[in-house]
Structures are given as C-alpha cells and as structure tokens.
Amino acid sequence: MAERVRRPDPHGSVERDVLVRYLDAWTATVLRSPRGGTYVECGDFAADAFRVFGEFADRLAEHHLAAVLVGRPSPGGAPAGLIVRTAADLGDVDVPGPMLAHLTGAWPPSLLRGKAHEVLIADEPGTGHRERLRSAGLGCAVAVDLVADDGTARALVFATADSRHLATFKNELWAADEFAGIRYRDPRDAEGTLVDISLTPQLLPLRRALLAELGRHGPATVADLQRFALLETIYRAEDAVGALTAAVAAGQVAREPEKGRLGARTVLSVVG
C-alpha cells in the first residue's frame, strides 16, 4: 500500500505566509534606522525568517539586525551579518530597541518594556491577547481567526504602537495564500461570518460593524469610520469606503453632502 502523503497544516501555512510577508516589510524598515532591530522567534519559523533576512544580505554588515531563538537551537542557514542568539525562556529576552516577536501562546509583560516593539501571536481563539496587549501599550492591534475547511480554528493576533504598521500588516494579511484552505473570521463579529482571503474581500461583516458604530456614537466622517475599520476590525481602512458606499446605496446611511464621491470629510449617519 502506498504511503499516504500528509497534507500541510493550513493554519500553519497561512501563519507562515503572513509572518514572512510582514517580516519582509519590517526588515526593510528597521534596516533604514540607525537603531536596527531584533527579531524574536518562539515557534518553528526561524529558517523562514533567515531566508527573509538573506534577501537583505548586502545591508546586514552595516546595520544591526539580530535574531533571538527561544527554546530551540538555530537551524543553521543564517546569512552573514545577522547576529543570532538563543534564550532558554521568553522571560530571559530583553530587547531595548525595535523588536518584532513571533510568539506562540503566553508572553511576559517584561517583553514589551522597550520602544517600537511589535508582536505576532498564534494561539487558540478567544484567549484575550488583543486586550492585554492594548493595556500593555500596543494600542494598534488586530485579532483574526484562521478557520479551516473542517471548522478547526487558530487565532493570529498582531499588535504595535504604530497605526501605519498595523495598516501594513493588514495589507499582508489579505495578500496571503487564498488557496491554503483557510478563511478569516473576525472574533468580534457576532454572526461569525467566514470570509475568503482576497485582496478584494467580502465586506458585509465590515458593513454591519460600521452601521453599529454609527448607531452607537451618531454621525461620523468617512475618515473616522476608516480609522474605526483599521483599529477595531480585521479589515483595512480603505475597505470602509466600499462598505459605506454599499450602505448608502441600500438606503441604510445618509450622507452630507448628498452627492459626489465619499471623501474623508463626508459625514454619514444611520437612516431611521
């Protein structure tokens, strides 16, 4: 009997894809800074990170870039110029400057003592990382459930203090492999709608969230609602315009001025 080929875990595949995509953007940013940066890996993606860093090999000699591997040895293959260290436990890690940490599960508050710290956490859904990270000072955070075809779910939580970096992360989130067998779910969506990974995603959950926000707080500008979409949903700021346009066309939302495109200063309110 032929040996059955084991299919890759779809959750891990999308997690790796999102991490690698964002790590590429993060590395380019920190290598433009005199402070450099430190990447902390607590999972099994060190080799993937090393491949990303290898794409910047011509710049590593003149910039500080370090990788700290927690609880495991180096897999080898680190590019020349990358500083590689190991730590037995996450509590032993102290990074004063810019840091991106890929974590699996719990994290100590001491990890966030430095400036320009960012984290990407993989864990079970509903573990409350987003709220704790915000309380710890990383006010720009998103949590998204990765739901496989068999209904099993894994959560990804990203947090930063910089809304621009959150926007970059979300761009990479929606650019991930759409054929991996994963759909996204916003844990704050009461209906739990599953959304296909796409650069032009289904916007109905966002539309509901924006209508609810207008219902709670009254009239708001498009710019205000775009910021809400960025900070409080799994969607990008630019997705809000499409969702709001549909809501206006459906007669759910009134606008001022009444005509023209929805600009940043257009004021919207719930009808009825």
CSV table of C-alpha atoms in Angstrom, one decimal:
chain,number,residue,atom,x,y,z
A,1,MET,CA,0.0,0.0,0.0
A,2,ALA,CA,1.4,3.4,-1.0
A,3,GLU,CA,2.2,5.7,1.9
A,4,ARG,CA,-0.3,8.4,2.4
A,5,VAL,CA,1.1,11.9,1.9
A,6,ARG,CA,0.5,14.1,4.9
A,7,ARG,CA,-1.1,17.4,3.9
A,8,PRO,CA,0.4,20.5,5.5
A,9,ASP,CA,-1.5,22.2,8.3
A,10,PRO,CA,-3.5,25.0,6.6
A,11,HIS,CA,-3.3,27.1,9.8
A,12,GLY,CA,0.4,26.9,9.9
A,13,SER,CA,0.7,27.6,6.2
A,14,VAL,CA,-1.2,30.9,6.4
A,15,GLU,CA,0.5,31.8,9.7
A,16,ARG,CA,3.9,31.4,8.0
A,17,ASP,CA,2.8,33.3,4.9
A,18,VAL,CA,1.5,36.2,6.9
A,19,LEU,CA,4.6,36.3,9.1
A,20,VAL,CA,7.1,36.1,6.1
A,21,ARG,CA,5.2,38.8,4.3
A,22,TYR,CA,5.2,41.2,7.2
A,23,LEU,CA,8.7,40.3,8.3
A,24,ASP,CA,10.0,41.4,4.8
A,25,ALA,CA,8.4,44.8,5.3
A,26,TRP,CA,9.5,45.1,8.9
A,27,THR,CA,13.1,44.2,8.0
A,28,ALA,CA,13.2,46.8,5.2
A,29,THR,CA,12.0,49.4,7.8
A,30,VAL,CA,14.5,48.6,10.6
A,31,LEU,CA,17.4,48.5,8.3
A,32,ARG,CA,16.7,52.1,7.4
A,33,SER,CA,17.0,53.0,11.1
A,34,PRO,CA,20.3,53.6,12.9
A,35,ARG,CA,18.8,51.6,15.8
A,36,GLY,CA,18.4,48.4,13.7
A,37,GLY,CA,16.1,45.7,15.1
A,38,THR,CA,15.7,42.4,16.8
A,39,TYR,CA,13.5,39.5,15.7
A,40,VAL,CA,12.4,37.0,18.4
A,41,GLU,CA,11.2,33.6,17.3
A,42,CYS,CA,9.3,31.3,19.6
A,43,GLY,CA,7.9,28.9,17.1
A,44,ASP,CA,9.2,26.9,14.2
A,45,PHE,CA,9.8,29.6,11.6
A,46,ALA,CA,13.4,30.5,12.2
A,47,ALA,CA,14.5,29.1,8.9
A,48,ASP,CA,11.8,31.1,7.1
A,49,ALA,CA,13.0,34.2,8.9
A,50,PHE,CA,16.6,33.6,7.9
A,51,ARG,CA,15.6,33.3,4.3
A,52,VAL,CA,13.9,36.7,4.6
A,53,PHE,CA,16.9,38.3,6.2
A,54,GLY,CA,19.1,36.7,3.5
A,55,GLU,CA,17.3,38.9,0.9
A,56,PHE,CA,18.9,41.9,2.7
A,57,ALA,CA,22.4,40.3,2.9
A,58,ASP,CA,24.1,43.3,1.2
A,59,ARG,CA,22.9,45.6,4.0
A,60,LEU,CA,23.4,43.5,7.1
A,61,ALA,CA,27.1,44.2,7.5
A,62,GLU,CA,26.4,47.9,8.0
A,63,HIS,CA,23.3,47.6,10.1
A,64,HIS,CA,22.4,46.0,13.4
A,65,LEU,CA,19.9,43.1,12.9
A,66,ALA,CA,19.7,40.3,15.5
A,67,ALA,CA,17.6,37.1,15.8
A,68,VAL,CA,16.8,35.6,19.2
A,69,LEU,CA,15.6,32.0,19.1
A,70,VAL,CA,13.7,31.0,22.2
A,71,GLY,CA,13.8,27.4,23.5
A,72,ARG,CA,15.4,25.8,20.5
A,73,PRO,CA,18.8,25.8,18.7
A,74,SER,CA,19.5,27.6,15.5
A,75,PRO,CA,18.5,25.6,12.4
A,76,GLY,CA,21.5,27.0,10.5
A,77,GLY,CA,21.5,28.9,7.3
A,78,ALA,CA,21.7,32.4,8.9
A,79,PRO,CA,23.0,35.0,6.5
A,80,ALA,CA,26.4,36.6,7.2
A,81,GLY,CA,26.0,39.8,9.3
A,82,LEU,CA,22.9,38.5,11.2
A,83,ILE,CA,23.5,38.3,14.9
A,84,VAL,CA,22.0,35.0,16.2
A,85,ARG,CA,21.4,34.4,19.9
A,86,THR,CA,19.4,31.7,21.8
A,87,ALA,CA,17.4,32.0,25.0
A,88,ALA,CA,16.0,29.2,27.2
A,89,ASP,CA,12.9,31.1,28.1
A,90,LEU,CA,11.0,34.1,26.8
A,91,GLY,CA,11.3,35.7,30.2
A,92,ASP,CA,15.1,35.9,29.6
A,93,VAL,CA,14.6,38.1,26.5
A,94,ASP,CA,15.2,41.8,27.0
A,95,VAL,CA,15.2,44.0,23.9
A,96,PRO,CA,15.6,47.8,24.4
A,97,GLY,CA,15.2,48.8,20.7
A,98,PRO,CA,12.9,47.9,17.9
A,99,MET,CA,11.6,44.4,18.1
A,100,LEU,CA,9.2,42.0,16.2
A,101,ALA,CA,8.4,38.9,18.2
A,102,HIS,CA,6.6,35.8,16.8
A,103,LEU,CA,5.0,34.2,19.9
A,104,THR,CA,3.0,31.0,20.5
A,105,GLY,CA,0.8,31.4,23.5
A,106,ALA,CA,1.5,33.3,26.7
A,107,TRP,CA,4.0,36.2,27.0
A,108,PRO,CA,5.6,38.1,29.9
A,109,PRO,CA,4.8,41.8,30.3
A,110,SER,CA,8.5,42.4,30.5
A,111,LEU,CA,8.8,41.6,26.8
A,112,LEU,CA,7.1,45.0,26.0
A,113,ARG,CA,9.3,47.3,28.1
A,114,GLY,CA,11.3,48.7,25.1
A,115,LYS,CA,10.2,51.1,22.4
A,116,ALA,CA,9.0,50.2,18.9
A,117,HIS,CA,8.0,46.7,20.0
A,118,GLU,CA,5.6,44.6,17.9
A,119,VAL,CA,4.3,41.1,18.4
A,120,LEU,CA,2.5,38.4,16.3
A,121,ILE,CA,0.9,35.7,18.4
A,122,ALA,CA,-0.5,32.4,17.4
A,123,ASP,CA,-2.9,30.8,19.9
A,124,GLU,CA,-6.3,29.3,20.5
A,125,PRO,CA,-9.2,31.7,19.7
A,126,GLY,CA,-10.6,33.7,22.5
A,127,THR,CA,-7.5,33.9,24.7
A,128,GLY,CA,-7.7,37.7,25.1
A,129,HIS,CA,-4.3,38.7,23.8
A,130,ARG,CA,-5.6,41.7,21.9
A,131,GLU,CA,-7.0,43.4,25.0
A,132,ARG,CA,-3.9,42.6,27.2
A,133,LEU,CA,-1.6,43.9,24.5
A,134,ARG,CA,-3.5,47.1,24.2
A,135,SER,CA,-3.4,47.5,28.0
A,136,ALA,CA,0.4,47.0,27.9
A,137,GLY,CA,0.8,49.9,25.4
A,138,LEU,CA,0.4,48.4,22.0
A,139,GLY,CA,-2.7,50.2,21.1
A,140,CYS,CA,-3.0,49.2,17.5
A,141,ALA,CA,-4.0,45.6,17.5
A,142,VAL,CA,-6.0,43.1,15.5
A,143,ALA,CA,-7.1,39.5,16.1
A,144,VAL,CA,-8.3,37.2,13.4
A,145,ASP,CA,-9.4,33.6,13.5
A,146,LEU,CA,-8.0,31.3,10.8
A,147,VAL,CA,-10.8,28.8,10.1
A,148,ALA,CA,-10.0,25.6,8.1
A,149,ASP,CA,-12.4,23.7,5.9
A,150,ASP,CA,-13.0,21.2,8.7
A,151,GLY,CA,-14.1,24.0,11.1
A,152,THR,CA,-10.9,24.0,13.3
A,153,ALA,CA,-9.6,27.5,14.1
A,154,ARG,CA,-6.4,29.1,15.1
A,155,ALA,CA,-6.1,32.8,16.1
A,156,LEU,CA,-3.5,35.3,15.0
A,157,VAL,CA,-3.0,38.5,17.0
A,158,PHE,CA,-0.8,41.3,15.8
A,159,ALA,CA,-0.1,44.4,18.0
A,160,THR,CA,2.0,47.5,17.5
A,161,ALA,CA,2.0,51.1,18.8
A,162,ASP,CA,2.1,52.5,15.2
A,163,SER,CA,-1.1,52.6,13.2
A,164,ARG,CA,0.9,52.7,9.9
A,165,HIS,CA,2.5,49.4,10.8
A,166,LEU,CA,-0.9,47.9,11.6
A,167,ALA,CA,-2.0,49.1,8.1
A,168,THR,CA,1.0,47.3,6.6
A,169,PHE,CA,0.3,44.1,8.5
A,170,LYS,CA,-3.4,44.1,7.3
A,171,ASN,CA,-2.2,44.5,3.7
A,172,GLU,CA,-0.1,41.4,4.1
A,173,LEU,CA,-2.9,39.6,5.9
A,174,TRP,CA,-5.2,40.0,2.9
A,175,ALA,CA,-2.5,39.2,0.4
A,176,ALA,CA,-1.8,35.7,2.0
A,177,ASP,CA,-2.4,32.4,0.1
A,178,GLU,CA,-6.1,32.3,-0.8
A,179,PHE,CA,-5.8,28.6,-1.8
A,180,ALA,CA,-4.5,27.3,1.6
A,181,GLY,CA,-7.9,26.1,2.8
A,182,ILE,CA,-8.4,28.9,5.3
A,183,ARG,CA,-11.0,31.6,5.7
A,184,TYR,CA,-10.9,34.5,8.1
A,185,ARG,CA,-13.3,35.3,10.8
A,186,ASP,CA,-13.5,38.4,12.9
A,187,PRO,CA,-13.8,37.3,16.6
A,188,ARG,CA,-15.8,40.5,17.3
A,189,ASP,CA,-18.3,39.7,14.5
A,190,ALA,CA,-21.5,38.4,16.4
A,191,GLU,CA,-22.5,36.4,13.3
A,192,GLY,CA,-19.2,34.7,12.9
A,193,THR,CA,-19.1,35.2,9.1
A,194,LEU,CA,-16.3,33.3,7.3
A,195,VAL,CA,-14.6,35.5,4.7
A,196,ASP,CA,-12.4,34.2,1.9
A,197,ILE,CA,-8.8,35.5,1.8
A,198,SER,CA,-8.7,38.1,-1.0
A,199,LEU,CA,-7.3,41.5,-1.9
A,200,THR,CA,-11.0,42.4,-2.5
A,201,PRO,CA,-12.7,40.6,0.4
A,202,GLN,CA,-16.4,40.3,1.2
A,203,LEU,CA,-17.4,43.4,3.1
A,204,LEU,CA,-20.7,42.5,4.7
A,205,PRO,CA,-19.2,42.0,8.2
A,206,LEU,CA,-17.5,45.3,8.0
A,207,ARG,CA,-20.7,47.0,6.8
A,208,ARG,CA,-22.5,45.6,9.9
A,209,ALA,CA,-19.7,46.8,12.2
A,210,LEU,CA,-19.7,50.3,10.7
A,211,LEU,CA,-23.5,50.6,10.9
A,212,ALA,CA,-23.3,49.5,14.6
A,213,GLU,CA,-20.6,52.1,15.2
A,214,LEU,CA,-22.8,54.9,13.7
A,215,GLY,CA,-25.7,53.6,15.8
A,216,ARG,CA,-23.7,53.8,19.0
A,217,HIS,CA,-22.0,57.2,18.5
A,218,GLY,CA,-24.0,59.1,15.9
A,219,PRO,CA,-22.8,60.8,12.8
A,220,ALA,CA,-19.2,60.4,11.8
A,221,THR,CA,-16.9,61.3,8.9
A,222,VAL,CA,-15.6,58.8,6.5
A,223,ALA,CA,-12.1,59.4,7.9
A,224,ASP,CA,-13.4,58.5,11.4
A,225,LEU,CA,-15.0,55.3,10.2
A,226,GLN,CA,-11.9,54.3,8.2
A,227,ARG,CA,-9.9,54.6,11.4
A,228,PHE,CA,-12.5,52.5,13.2
A,229,ALA,CA,-12.2,49.8,10.5
A,230,LEU,CA,-8.4,49.8,10.9
A,231,LEU,CA,-8.3,49.7,14.7
A,232,GLU,CA,-11.5,47.6,15.5
A,233,THR,CA,-12.0,45.1,12.7
A,234,ILE,CA,-10.0,42.7,10.6
A,235,TYR,CA,-10.4,45.0,7.6
A,236,ARG,CA,-8.2,47.7,6.1
A,237,ALA,CA,-9.1,51.4,6.3
A,238,GLU,CA,-9.7,51.6,2.6
A,239,ASP,CA,-12.2,48.7,2.8
A,240,ALA,CA,-14.5,51.0,4.7
A,241,VAL,CA,-15.2,53.2,1.6
A,242,GLY,CA,-16.6,50.2,-0.3
A,243,ALA,CA,-18.7,49.1,2.7
A,244,LEU,CA,-20.1,52.6,3.3
A,245,THR,CA,-20.8,53.1,-0.4
A,246,ALA,CA,-23.0,49.9,-0.3
A,247,ALA,CA,-24.7,51.1,2.8
A,248,VAL,CA,-25.6,54.4,1.2
A,249,ALA,CA,-26.8,52.7,-1.9
A,250,ALA,CA,-29.0,50.4,0.2
A,251,GLY,CA,-30.6,53.4,2.0
A,252,GLN,CA,-29.1,52.4,5.4
A,253,VAL,CA,-26.9,55.5,5.7
A,254,ALA,CA,-27.5,59.2,4.9
A,255,ARG,CA,-24.6,61.4,3.8
A,256,GLU,CA,-23.7,65.1,3.8
A,257,PRO,CA,-23.1,66.4,1.2
A,258,GLU,CA,-25.7,64.3,-0.6
A,259,LYS,CA,-23.8,63.9,-3.9
A,260,GLY,CA,-20.3,63.3,-5.1
A,261,ARG,CA,-17.8,60.6,-4.1
A,262,LEU,CA,-17.4,59.6,-0.4
A,263,GLY,CA,-14.4,61.8,0.7
A,264,ALA,CA,-12.7,61.8,4.0
A,265,ARG,CA,-14.8,64.7,5.3
A,266,THR,CA,-18.2,63.3,4.1
A,267,VAL,CA,-20.4,63.0,7.2
A,268,LEU,CA,-22.5,59.8,7.5
A,269,SER,CA,-25.4,58.9,9.7
A,270,VAL,CA,-27.8,56.0,10.2
A,271,VAL,CA,-31.2,56.3,8.5
A,272,GLY,CA,-34.2,55.9,10.8
